[in-house]
Amino acid sequence: GAGVSQSPSNKVTEKGKDVELRCDPISGHTALYWYRQSLGQGLEFLIYFQGNSAPDKSGLPSDRFSAERTGGSVSTLTIQRTQQEDSAVYLCASSQRGGRETQYFGPGTRLLVL
Amino acid sequence: QKEVEQNSGPLSVPEGAIASLNCTYSDRVSQSFFWYRQYSGKSPELIMSIYSNGDKEDGRFTAQLNKASQYVSLLIRDSQPSDSATYLCAGDTGTASKLTFGTGTRLQVTL
C-alpha cells in the first residue's frame, strides 16, 4: 500500500519567510511524528501526535515552530520567520498505534533557508 | 552524556566479513531499541528492534542488547556492498514512544 508521503520534496526560501511542510501518514496509522535531520546529525524529535490526545511538543526548538494534525490524518509543520539554522531535512513518520510499533518514515522535505 | 551515542565512522569492512555496529545509551533511554538503515539521500528504514536482554537474529542481522552495560549492537554477517549505508541506533524513553536517535555510524563494505 501507499507509504508516508511528504510535500514539497524540496523547498528553498529566504530568511524571514514562513514555510509549511505537509505529511500524509499511512492510512489507518494513529501516531504521527516529525523529526529534523541536519547535515551530519542524527534525527532530532520535534513533535508527536497520537489520536485525539494533546500532542507532545517537547522537541520543538522554538515558538517559531508549530504543527497541527487535522482530522487525525494529514499534518502540517509550520516554521515562521525562517532562519538559516532551520535548514535541514524534515522527516515525518507514522505508526499504527504508537508505543513500540514500527515507525515508517516518509521521504522527507529538504529545506534550505538562504 | 548524550542519550544515545554512536561512533560516526566510517567503519570499513571487506565483503563477506562481519560488520559490528555499537551504540551506548544513558539512563533516560531504557526500554526499546531500534536499528534503522539510511542510504544517502533517503529516509531511514527499520532493520531490527530489540526489547529484551540477549540476542535477536533476523537473517544476516543480529541485534544484541545488554541493559546492565547499557549498550546495544548490530552485527551484519556476510556483509555486502549493498549494506553500505548509515546505521542509526534509536531508543525510547518508555513514554509516548518518542525515539531518541544517535548520530549514526557510516558503514562501507569494500569489494
Coordinates of N, CA and C in Angstrom, one line a residue:
Chain A
G1 N 0.8 -1.2 0.0 CA 0.0 0.0 0.0 C 0.9 1.3 0.0
A2 N 0.2 2.4 0.0 CA 1.0 3.7 -0.1 C 1.7 3.9 1.3
G3 N 2.9 4.4 1.1 CA 3.6 4.8 2.3 C 3.4 6.2 2.8
V4 N 4.2 6.7 3.7 CA 4.1 8.1 4.1 C 4.6 9.0 3.0
S5 N 3.8 10.0 2.7 CA 4.2 10.9 1.7 C 4.4 12.3 2.3
Q6 N 5.3 13.1 1.7 CA 5.6 14.4 2.2 C 5.7 15.4 1.0
S7 N 5.3 16.6 1.3 CA 5.5 17.6 0.2 C 5.7 19.0 0.8
P8 N 6.5 19.8 0.2 CA 7.2 19.5 -1.1 C 8.4 18.6 -0.8
S9 N 9.1 18.1 -1.8 CA 10.3 17.3 -1.5 C 11.5 18.2 -1.3
N10 N 11.5 19.4 -1.9 CA 12.5 20.4 -1.7 C 11.8 21.8 -1.6
K11 N 12.4 22.6 -0.7 CA 11.9 23.9 -0.5 C 13.1 24.9 -0.3
V12 N 13.2 25.9 -1.1 CA 14.2 26.9 -0.9 C 13.4 28.2 -0.5
T13 N 13.8 28.9 0.5 CA 13.1 30.1 1.0 C 14.1 31.1 1.4
E14 N 13.6 32.3 1.6 CA 14.5 33.4 2.1 C 14.3 33.5 3.6
K15 N 15.4 33.9 4.2 CA 15.3 34.1 5.6 C 14.2 35.1 6.0
G16 N 13.4 34.7 7.0 CA 12.3 35.6 7.4 C 11.0 35.2 6.9
K17 N 11.0 34.3 5.9 CA 9.7 33.9 5.3 C 9.1 32.7 6.1
D18 N 7.8 32.5 6.0 CA 7.2 31.3 6.6 C 7.1 30.2 5.6
V19 N 7.2 29.0 6.1 CA 7.1 27.8 5.3 C 6.1 26.8 5.9
E20 N 5.5 26.0 5.1 CA 4.6 24.9 5.5 C 5.0 23.6 4.9
L21 N 5.2 22.6 5.7 CA 5.5 21.3 5.2 C 4.4 20.3 5.5
R22 N 4.1 19.5 4.6 CA 2.9 18.6 4.7 C 3.4 17.1 4.8
C23 N 2.6 16.4 5.6 CA 2.8 15.0 5.8 C 1.5 14.2 5.7
D24 N 1.4 13.2 4.8 CA 0.3 12.3 4.7 C 0.7 11.0 5.3
P25 N 0.2 10.6 6.4 CA 0.7 9.3 7.0 C 0.0 8.1 6.3
I26 N 0.5 6.9 6.7 CA -0.1 5.7 6.1 C -1.5 5.6 6.7
S27 N -2.4 5.3 5.8 CA -3.9 5.2 6.1 C -4.1 4.3 7.3
G28 N -4.8 4.8 8.3 CA -5.1 4.0 9.5 C -4.1 4.1 10.6
H29 N -3.0 4.8 10.4 CA -2.0 5.0 11.4 C -2.4 6.1 12.3
T30 N -2.5 5.8 13.6 CA -3.0 6.9 14.5 C -1.8 7.8 15.1
A31 N -0.6 7.3 15.0 CA 0.5 8.0 15.5 C 1.3 8.7 14.4
L32 N 1.7 9.9 14.6 CA 2.4 10.7 13.6 C 3.5 11.5 14.3
Y33 N 4.7 11.4 13.7 CA 5.9 12.1 14.3 C 6.5 13.0 13.3
W34 N 7.1 14.1 13.8 CA 8.0 14.9 13.0 C 9.4 14.9 13.6
Y35 N 10.4 14.7 12.7 CA 11.8 14.8 13.1 C 12.5 15.8 12.2
R36 N 13.7 16.2 12.6 CA 14.5 17.0 11.8 C 15.9 16.4 11.8
Q37 N 16.5 16.4 10.6 CA 17.9 15.9 10.4 C 18.8 16.9 9.7
S38 N 19.7 17.4 10.5 CA 20.6 18.4 10.0 C 21.9 17.6 9.4
L39 N 22.6 18.3 8.6 CA 23.8 17.7 7.9 C 24.7 17.0 9.0
G40 N 25.0 15.7 8.8 CA 25.9 15.1 9.8 C 25.3 14.8 11.1
Q41 N 24.1 15.1 11.3 CA 23.4 14.9 12.6 C 22.4 13.7 12.6
G42 N 22.1 13.2 13.8 CA 21.1 12.2 13.9 C 19.7 12.9 13.8
L43 N 18.7 12.1 13.9 CA 17.3 12.6 13.8 C 17.0 13.3 15.2
E44 N 16.4 14.5 15.1 CA 16.0 15.2 16.3 C 14.5 15.2 16.3
F45 N 13.9 14.7 17.4 CA 12.5 14.6 17.6 C 11.9 16.0 17.7
L46 N 10.8 16.3 17.0 CA 10.2 17.6 17.1 C 8.8 17.5 17.8
I47 N 7.9 16.7 17.3 CA 6.6 16.7 17.8 C 5.9 15.3 17.5
Y48 N 5.0 14.9 18.4 CA 4.3 13.6 18.2 C 2.8 13.8 18.4
F49 N 2.0 13.2 17.5 CA 0.6 13.2 17.6 C 0.1 11.8 17.8
Q50 N -0.8 11.6 18.7 CA -1.4 10.2 18.9 C -2.9 10.4 19.0
G51 N -3.6 10.0 18.0 CA -5.1 10.0 18.0 C -5.6 11.4 18.3
N52 N -6.5 11.5 19.3 CA -7.1 12.8 19.7 C -6.4 13.4 20.9
S53 N -5.3 12.8 21.3 CA -4.6 13.3 22.5 C -3.9 14.5 22.2
A54 N -3.6 15.3 23.3 CA -2.8 16.5 23.1 C -1.4 16.1 22.6
P55 N -0.9 16.8 21.6 CA 0.4 16.4 21.0 C 1.6 16.6 22.0
D56 N 2.6 15.8 21.9 CA 3.9 16.0 22.6 C 4.7 17.0 21.8
K57 N 4.8 18.2 22.3 CA 5.6 19.3 21.6 C 6.9 19.5 22.2
S58 N 7.4 18.6 23.0 CA 8.6 18.8 23.8 C 9.9 19.0 22.9
G59 N 9.9 18.6 21.7 CA 11.0 18.7 20.8 C 11.1 20.0 20.0
L60 N 10.0 20.7 19.9 CA 10.0 21.9 19.1 C 11.1 22.9 19.6
P61 N 12.0 23.3 18.7 CA 13.2 24.1 19.2 C 12.8 25.6 19.6
S62 N 11.8 26.1 19.1 CA 11.4 27.5 19.4 C 9.9 27.7 19.1
D63 N 9.4 28.9 19.5 CA 8.0 29.1 19.3 C 7.7 29.5 17.8
R64 N 8.8 29.5 17.0 CA 8.5 29.8 15.6 C 8.0 28.5 14.9
F65 N 8.2 27.4 15.6 CA 7.7 26.1 15.0 C 6.4 25.7 15.6
S66 N 5.5 25.2 14.8 CA 4.2 24.7 15.2 C 3.8 23.6 14.3
A67 N 2.9 22.8 14.7 CA 2.3 21.7 13.9 C 0.9 21.5 14.3
E68 N 0.2 21.0 13.3 CA -1.2 20.6 13.6 C -1.5 19.3 12.7
R69 N -2.5 18.6 13.2 CA -2.9 17.4 12.5 C -4.4 17.5 12.4
T70 N -4.9 17.6 11.2 CA -6.4 17.8 11.0 C -7.0 16.4 10.8
G71 N -8.1 16.2 11.5 CA -8.9 15.0 11.2 C -8.2 13.7 11.5
G72 N -7.1 13.8 12.3 CA -6.4 12.6 12.7 C -5.6 12.0 11.6
S73 N -5.4 12.8 10.5 CA -4.7 12.3 9.4 C -3.5 13.2 9.0
V74 N -3.8 14.0 8.0 CA -2.7 14.9 7.4 C -2.2 15.9 8.5
S75 N -0.9 16.1 8.5 CA -0.2 17.0 9.4 C 0.5 18.1 8.6
T76 N 0.6 19.3 9.2 CA 1.3 20.4 8.6 C 2.3 20.9 9.7
L77 N 3.5 21.0 9.3 CA 4.6 21.6 10.2 C 4.8 23.0 9.6
T78 N 4.7 24.0 10.5 CA 4.9 25.4 10.0 C 6.1 26.0 10.7
I79 N 6.9 26.6 10.0 CA 8.1 27.4 10.5 C 7.9 28.8 10.2
Q80 N 7.8 29.7 11.2 CA 7.6 31.1 10.9 C 8.9 31.8 11.0
R81 N 9.1 32.9 10.2 CA 10.3 33.7 10.2 C 11.5 32.8 10.1
T82 N 11.6 32.1 9.1 CA 12.7 31.1 9.0 C 14.1 31.7 9.2
Q83 N 15.0 30.9 9.7 CA 16.4 31.3 9.9 C 17.3 30.3 9.2
Q84 N 18.5 30.7 8.9 CA 19.4 29.8 8.2 C 19.6 28.5 9.0
E85 N 19.6 28.5 10.3 CA 19.8 27.3 11.0 C 18.7 26.4 11.0
D86 N 17.5 26.8 10.4 CA 16.4 25.9 10.2 C 16.6 25.0 9.0
S87 N 17.6 25.2 8.2 CA 17.9 24.4 7.0 C 18.2 23.0 7.5
A88 N 17.5 22.0 6.9 CA 17.6 20.6 7.3 C 16.7 19.8 6.5
V89 N 16.7 18.5 6.7 CA 15.7 17.6 6.1 C 14.6 17.4 7.2
Y90 N 13.4 17.6 6.9 CA 12.3 17.4 7.9 C 11.6 16.1 7.5
L91 N 11.6 15.2 8.4 CA 11.1 13.8 8.2 C 9.8 13.6 9.0
C92 N 8.9 13.0 8.4 CA 7.6 12.6 9.0 C 7.6 11.1 9.1
A93 N 7.1 10.6 10.2 CA 6.9 9.1 10.3 C 5.5 8.8 10.9
S94 N 5.0 7.7 10.6 CA 3.8 7.3 11.3 C 3.9 5.8 11.7
S95 N 3.1 5.5 12.7 CA 3.0 4.1 13.2 C 1.5 3.8 13.5
Q96 N 1.3 2.5 13.6 CA -0.1 2.1 13.7 C -0.8 2.6 15.0
R97 N -0.1 2.4 16.1 CA -0.7 2.8 17.4 C 0.3 3.5 18.3
G98 N 1.5 3.9 17.8 CA 2.5 4.4 18.7 C 3.1 3.3 19.6
G99 N 3.6 3.6 20.7 CA 4.2 2.6 21.6 C 5.4 2.0 20.8
R100 N 5.5 0.7 20.9 CA 6.7 0.0 20.3 C 6.4 -0.3 18.8
E101 N 5.4 0.2 18.3 CA 5.0 0.0 16.8 C 6.1 0.6 16.0
T102 N 6.4 -0.1 14.9 CA 7.4 0.4 13.9 C 7.0 1.7 13.4
Q103 N 8.0 2.7 13.3 CA 7.7 4.0 12.7 C 8.2 3.9 11.2
Y104 N 7.3 4.3 10.3 CA 7.6 4.3 8.9 C 7.8 5.7 8.5
F105 N 9.0 5.9 7.9 CA 9.3 7.3 7.5 C 9.0 7.7 6.1
G106 N 8.6 8.9 5.9 CA 8.4 9.5 4.6 C 9.7 9.9 4.0
P107 N 9.7 10.3 2.7 CA 11.0 10.7 2.0 C 11.6 12.0 2.5
G108 N 10.9 12.8 3.3 CA 11.4 14.0 3.8 C 11.2 15.2 2.9
T109 N 11.3 16.4 3.5 CA 11.4 17.6 2.8 C 12.7 18.3 3.1
R110 N 13.4 18.6 2.1 CA 14.7 19.2 2.2 C 14.5 20.7 2.2
L111 N 14.8 21.4 3.3 CA 14.5 22.8 3.4 C 15.9 23.6 3.4
L112 N 16.0 24.6 2.6 CA 17.1 25.4 2.5 C 16.7 26.9 2.7
V113 N 17.2 27.5 3.7 CA 16.9 28.9 4.0 C 18.1 29.7 3.6
L114 N 17.9 30.6 2.7 CA 19.0 31.4 2.2 C 19.2 32.7 3.0
Chain B
Q1 N 26.5 13.5 29.1 CA 26.4 12.3 28.2 C 25.2 12.4 27.3
K2 N 25.4 12.2 26.0 CA 24.2 12.2 25.1 C 23.4 11.0 25.4
E3 N 22.1 11.0 25.1 CA 21.2 10.0 25.5 C 21.5 8.7 24.7
V4 N 21.9 8.8 23.4 CA 22.3 7.7 22.6 C 23.5 8.1 21.8
E5 N 24.6 7.3 22.0 CA 25.8 7.6 21.3 C 26.3 6.5 20.4
Q6 N 26.8 7.0 19.3 CA 27.4 6.0 18.3 C 28.7 6.6 17.7
N7 N 29.6 5.8 17.3 CA 30.8 6.2 16.6 C 30.4 6.5 15.2
S8 N 30.8 7.7 14.7 CA 30.3 8.2 13.4 C 31.0 7.4 12.3
G9 N 32.1 6.8 12.5 CA 32.8 6.0 11.5 C 33.6 6.9 10.5
P10 N 33.8 6.5 9.3 CA 33.2 5.3 8.7 C 33.9 4.0 9.2
L11 N 33.1 3.0 9.2 CA 33.5 1.6 9.5 C 33.6 0.9 8.2
S12 N 34.8 0.5 7.9 CA 35.1 -0.2 6.6 C 35.3 -1.7 6.8
V13 N 34.6 -2.5 6.2 CA 34.8 -3.9 6.3 C 34.8 -4.5 4.9
P14 N 35.6 -5.6 4.6 CA 35.6 -6.2 3.3 C 34.3 -7.1 3.1
E15 N 33.9 -7.2 1.9 CA 32.8 -8.0 1.5 C 32.9 -9.4 2.1
G16 N 31.8 -9.9 2.7 CA 31.8 -11.2 3.3 C 32.2 -11.2 4.8
A17 N 32.7 -10.2 5.3 CA 33.1 -10.1 6.7 C 31.9 -9.8 7.6
I18 N 32.1 -9.8 8.9 CA 31.1 -9.4 9.8 C 31.3 -7.9 10.2
A19 N 30.2 -7.1 10.1 CA 30.3 -5.7 10.5 C 29.6 -5.7 11.9
S20 N 30.3 -5.0 12.8 CA 29.8 -4.8 14.1 C 29.6 -3.3 14.4
L21 N 28.4 -3.0 14.7 CA 28.0 -1.6 15.0 C 27.5 -1.5 16.4
N22 N 28.0 -0.5 17.1 CA 27.8 -0.4 18.5 C 27.1 0.9 18.9
C23 N 26.4 0.9 20.0 CA 25.6 2.1 20.5 C 25.5 2.0 22.0
T24 N 25.8 3.1 22.7 CA 25.6 3.1 24.1 C 24.5 4.1 24.4
Y25 N 23.9 4.0 25.6 CA 22.8 4.9 25.9 C 22.8 5.2 27.4
S26 N 22.1 6.3 27.7 CA 22.0 6.8 29.1 C 20.8 6.2 29.8
D27 N 20.7 6.5 31.1 CA 19.7 6.0 31.9 C 18.3 6.4 31.4
R28 N 18.2 7.6 30.7 CA 16.9 8.1 30.3 C 16.3 7.2 29.2
V29 N 17.1 6.5 28.5 CA 16.7 5.7 27.4 C 16.8 4.2 27.8
S30 N 15.7 3.6 28.1 CA 15.8 2.3 28.8 C 14.9 1.2 28.3
Q31 N 14.0 1.5 27.4 CA 13.0 0.5 27.1 C 13.3 -0.3 25.9
S32 N 13.0 0.3 24.7 CA 13.1 -0.4 23.5 C 14.1 0.2 22.6
F33 N 14.8 -0.6 21.8 CA 15.8 -0.1 20.9 C 15.6 -0.6 19.5
F34 N 16.0 0.3 18.6 CA 15.8 0.1 17.2 C 17.0 0.4 16.4
W35 N 17.2 -0.4 15.3 CA 18.3 -0.1 14.4 C 17.6 0.3 13.0
Y36 N 18.0 1.5 12.5 CA 17.5 1.9 11.2 C 18.7 2.0 10.3
R37 N 18.4 1.7 9.0 CA 19.4 1.9 8.0 C 19.0 3.1 7.1
Q38 N 19.9 3.9 6.8 CA 19.6 5.1 6.0 C 20.6 5.2 4.8
Y39 N 20.2 5.0 3.6 CA 21.0 5.2 2.5 C 21.1 6.7 2.2
S40 N 22.2 7.1 1.6 CA 22.5 8.6 1.3 C 21.3 9.2 0.6
G41 N 20.7 10.3 1.1 CA 19.6 11.0 0.5 C 18.3 10.3 0.6
K42 N 18.2 9.2 1.4 CA 17.0 8.5 1.6 C 16.5 8.6 3.0
S43 N 15.3 8.1 3.3 CA 14.8 8.2 4.6 C 15.2 6.9 5.4
P44 N 15.2 6.9 6.7 CA 15.5 5.7 7.4 C 14.5 4.6 7.3
E45 N 15.0 3.3 7.3 CA 14.1 2.2 7.3 C 14.5 1.3 8.4
L46 N 13.5 0.7 9.1 CA 13.8 -0.2 10.2 C 14.4 -1.5 9.8
I47 N 15.5 -1.8 10.5 CA 16.2 -3.1 10.3 C 15.8 -4.1 11.4
M48 N 16.0 -3.7 12.6 CA 15.7 -4.6 13.7 C 15.2 -3.8 14.9
S49 N 14.4 -4.4 15.8 CA 14.0 -3.9 17.1 C 14.4 -4.9 18.1
I50 N 14.7 -4.5 19.3 CA 15.0 -5.4 20.4 C 14.6 -4.8 21.7
Y51 N 13.9 -5.6 22.5 CA 13.4 -5.1 23.8 C 13.9 -5.8 25.0
S52 N 14.5 -7.0 24.8 CA 14.9 -7.8 26.0 C 16.4 -8.0 25.9
N53 N 17.0 -8.2 27.0 CA 18.4 -8.6 27.0 C 18.7 -9.8 26.2
G54 N 19.9 -9.9 25.5 CA 20.2 -11.0 24.8 C 20.3 -10.7 23.3
D55 N 20.2 -11.7 22.5 CA 20.4 -11.6 21.1 C 19.1 -11.8 20.4
K56 N 18.9 -11.2 19.2 CA 17.8 -11.4 18.4 C 18.3 -11.4 16.9
E57 N 18.0 -12.5 16.2 CA 18.5 -12.8 14.9 C 17.4 -12.7 13.9
D58 N 17.8 -12.1 12.7 CA 16.9 -12.0 11.6 C 17.7 -12.0 10.3
G59 N 17.8 -13.2 9.7 CA 18.6 -13.3 8.5 C 20.1 -13.1 8.8
R60 N 20.7 -12.1 8.1 CA 22.1 -11.8 8.3 C 22.3 -10.9 9.5
F61 N 21.2 -10.4 10.1 CA 21.3 -9.4 11.1 C 21.1 -10.0 12.5
T62 N 21.9 -9.6 13.4 CA 21.7 -9.9 14.8 C 21.8 -8.7 15.7
A63 N 20.8 -8.4 16.5 CA 20.8 -7.3 17.4 C 21.1 -7.9 18.8
Q64 N 22.0 -7.2 19.6 CA 22.3 -7.6 20.9 C 22.1 -6.5 21.9
L65 N 21.4 -6.8 23.0 CA 21.1 -5.8 24.0 C 21.7 -6.2 25.3
N66 N 22.4 -5.3 26.0 CA 22.9 -5.6 27.3 C 22.5 -4.4 28.2
K67 N 21.5 -4.6 28.9 CA 20.9 -3.4 29.7 C 21.9 -3.1 30.9
A68 N 22.6 -4.1 31.4 CA 23.5 -3.8 32.6 C 24.6 -2.9 32.1
S69 N 25.1 -3.1 30.9 CA 26.2 -2.3 30.4 C 25.7 -1.1 29.6
Q70 N 24.4 -1.1 29.3 CA 23.8 0.0 28.6 C 24.4 0.1 27.2
Y71 N 24.4 -1.0 26.5 CA 24.8 -0.9 25.1 C 24.0 -1.9 24.2
V72 N 23.8 -1.5 23.0 CA 23.1 -2.3 22.0 C 24.0 -2.3 20.8
S73 N 24.0 -3.5 20.1 CA 24.9 -3.6 18.9 C 24.1 -4.3 17.8
L74 N 24.6 -4.1 16.6 CA 24.1 -4.8 15.4 C 25.2 -5.4 14.7
L75 N 25.0 -6.7 14.5 CA 26.0 -7.5 13.7 C 25.4 -7.8 12.3
I76 N 26.2 -7.6 11.3 CA 25.8 -7.9 10.0 C 26.8 -9.0 9.4
R77 N 26.3 -10.2 9.2 CA 27.1 -11.3 8.7 C 27.1 -11.2 7.2
D78 N 28.2 -11.7 6.6 CA 28.4 -11.8 5.2 C 28.1 -10.5 4.6
S79 N 28.7 -9.4 5.0 CA 28.5 -8.1 4.6 C 28.5 -8.0 3.0
Q80 N 27.6 -7.2 2.5 CA 27.5 -7.0 1.0 C 27.7 -5.5 0.7
P81 N 28.2 -5.2 -0.4 CA 28.3 -3.7 -0.8 C 27.0 -3.0 -0.6
S82 N 25.9 -3.7 -0.8 CA 24.5 -3.0 -0.7 C 24.2 -2.7 0.8
D83 N 25.0 -3.2 1.7 CA 24.9 -2.9 3.1 C 25.5 -1.5 3.5
S84 N 26.2 -1.0 2.5 CA 26.9 0.3 2.7 C 25.8 1.4 2.9
A85 N 25.8 2.0 4.1 CA 24.8 3.0 4.5 C 25.1 3.5 5.8
T86 N 24.3 4.4 6.3 CA 24.5 4.9 7.7 C 23.4 4.1 8.6
Y87 N 23.9 3.6 9.7 CA 23.0 2.9 10.6 C 22.8 3.7 11.8
L88 N 21.5 3.9 12.1 CA 21.1 4.8 13.2 C 20.5 3.9 14.3
C89 N 21.0 4.1 15.5 CA 20.5 3.5 16.7 C 19.5 4.4 17.4
A90 N 18.4 3.9 17.8 CA 17.4 4.7 18.5 C 16.9 4.0 19.7
G91 N 16.5 4.7 20.7 CA 15.9 4.2 21.9 C 14.7 5.0 22.3
D92 N 13.8 4.4 23.0 CA 12.7 5.2 23.5 C 12.8 5.4 25.0
T93 N 12.1 6.3 25.6 CA 12.1 6.6 27.0 C 11.0 5.9 27.7
G94 N 10.3 5.1 27.0 CA 9.2 4.4 27.7 C 7.9 5.2 27.8
T95 N 7.9 6.4 27.4 CA 6.7 7.2 27.4 C 6.5 7.8 26.0
A96 N 5.3 7.7 25.5 CA 4.8 8.3 24.3 C 5.7 7.9 23.1
S97 N 6.5 6.9 23.3 CA 7.3 6.3 22.2 C 8.1 7.3 21.4
K98 N 8.5 8.4 22.0 CA 9.4 9.3 21.4 C 10.8 8.7 21.2
L99 N 11.3 8.6 20.0 CA 12.6 8.0 19.8 C 13.7 9.0 19.9
T100 N 14.8 8.6 20.6 CA 16.0 9.4 20.6 C 17.0 8.7 19.7
F101 N 17.5 9.4 18.7 CA 18.5 8.8 17.8 C 19.9 9.1 18.1
G102 N 20.8 8.2 17.8 CA 22.2 8.5 17.7 C 22.5 9.2 16.4
T103 N 23.7 9.7 16.3 CA 24.1 10.4 15.0 C 24.4 9.5 13.9
G104 N 24.5 8.2 14.2 CA 24.6 7.2 13.1 C 26.1 6.8 12.8
T105 N 26.3 5.6 12.4 CA 27.6 5.1 12.0 C 27.6 4.8 10.5
R106 N 28.5 5.3 9.8 CA 28.5 5.1 8.3 C 29.4 3.8 8.1
L107 N 28.7 2.9 7.4 CA 29.4 1.6 7.1 C 29.7 1.5 5.6
Q108 N 31.0 1.2 5.4 CA 31.4 1.0 4.0 C 31.8 -0.5 3.8
V109 N 31.2 -1.2 2.9 CA 31.6 -2.6 2.6 C 32.4 -2.5 1.3
T110 N 33.6 -2.9 1.4 CA 34.5 -2.8 0.2 C 34.6 -4.2 -0.5
L111 N 34.8 -4.1 -1.8 CA 34.9 -5.3 -2.7 C 36.3 -5.9 -2.5

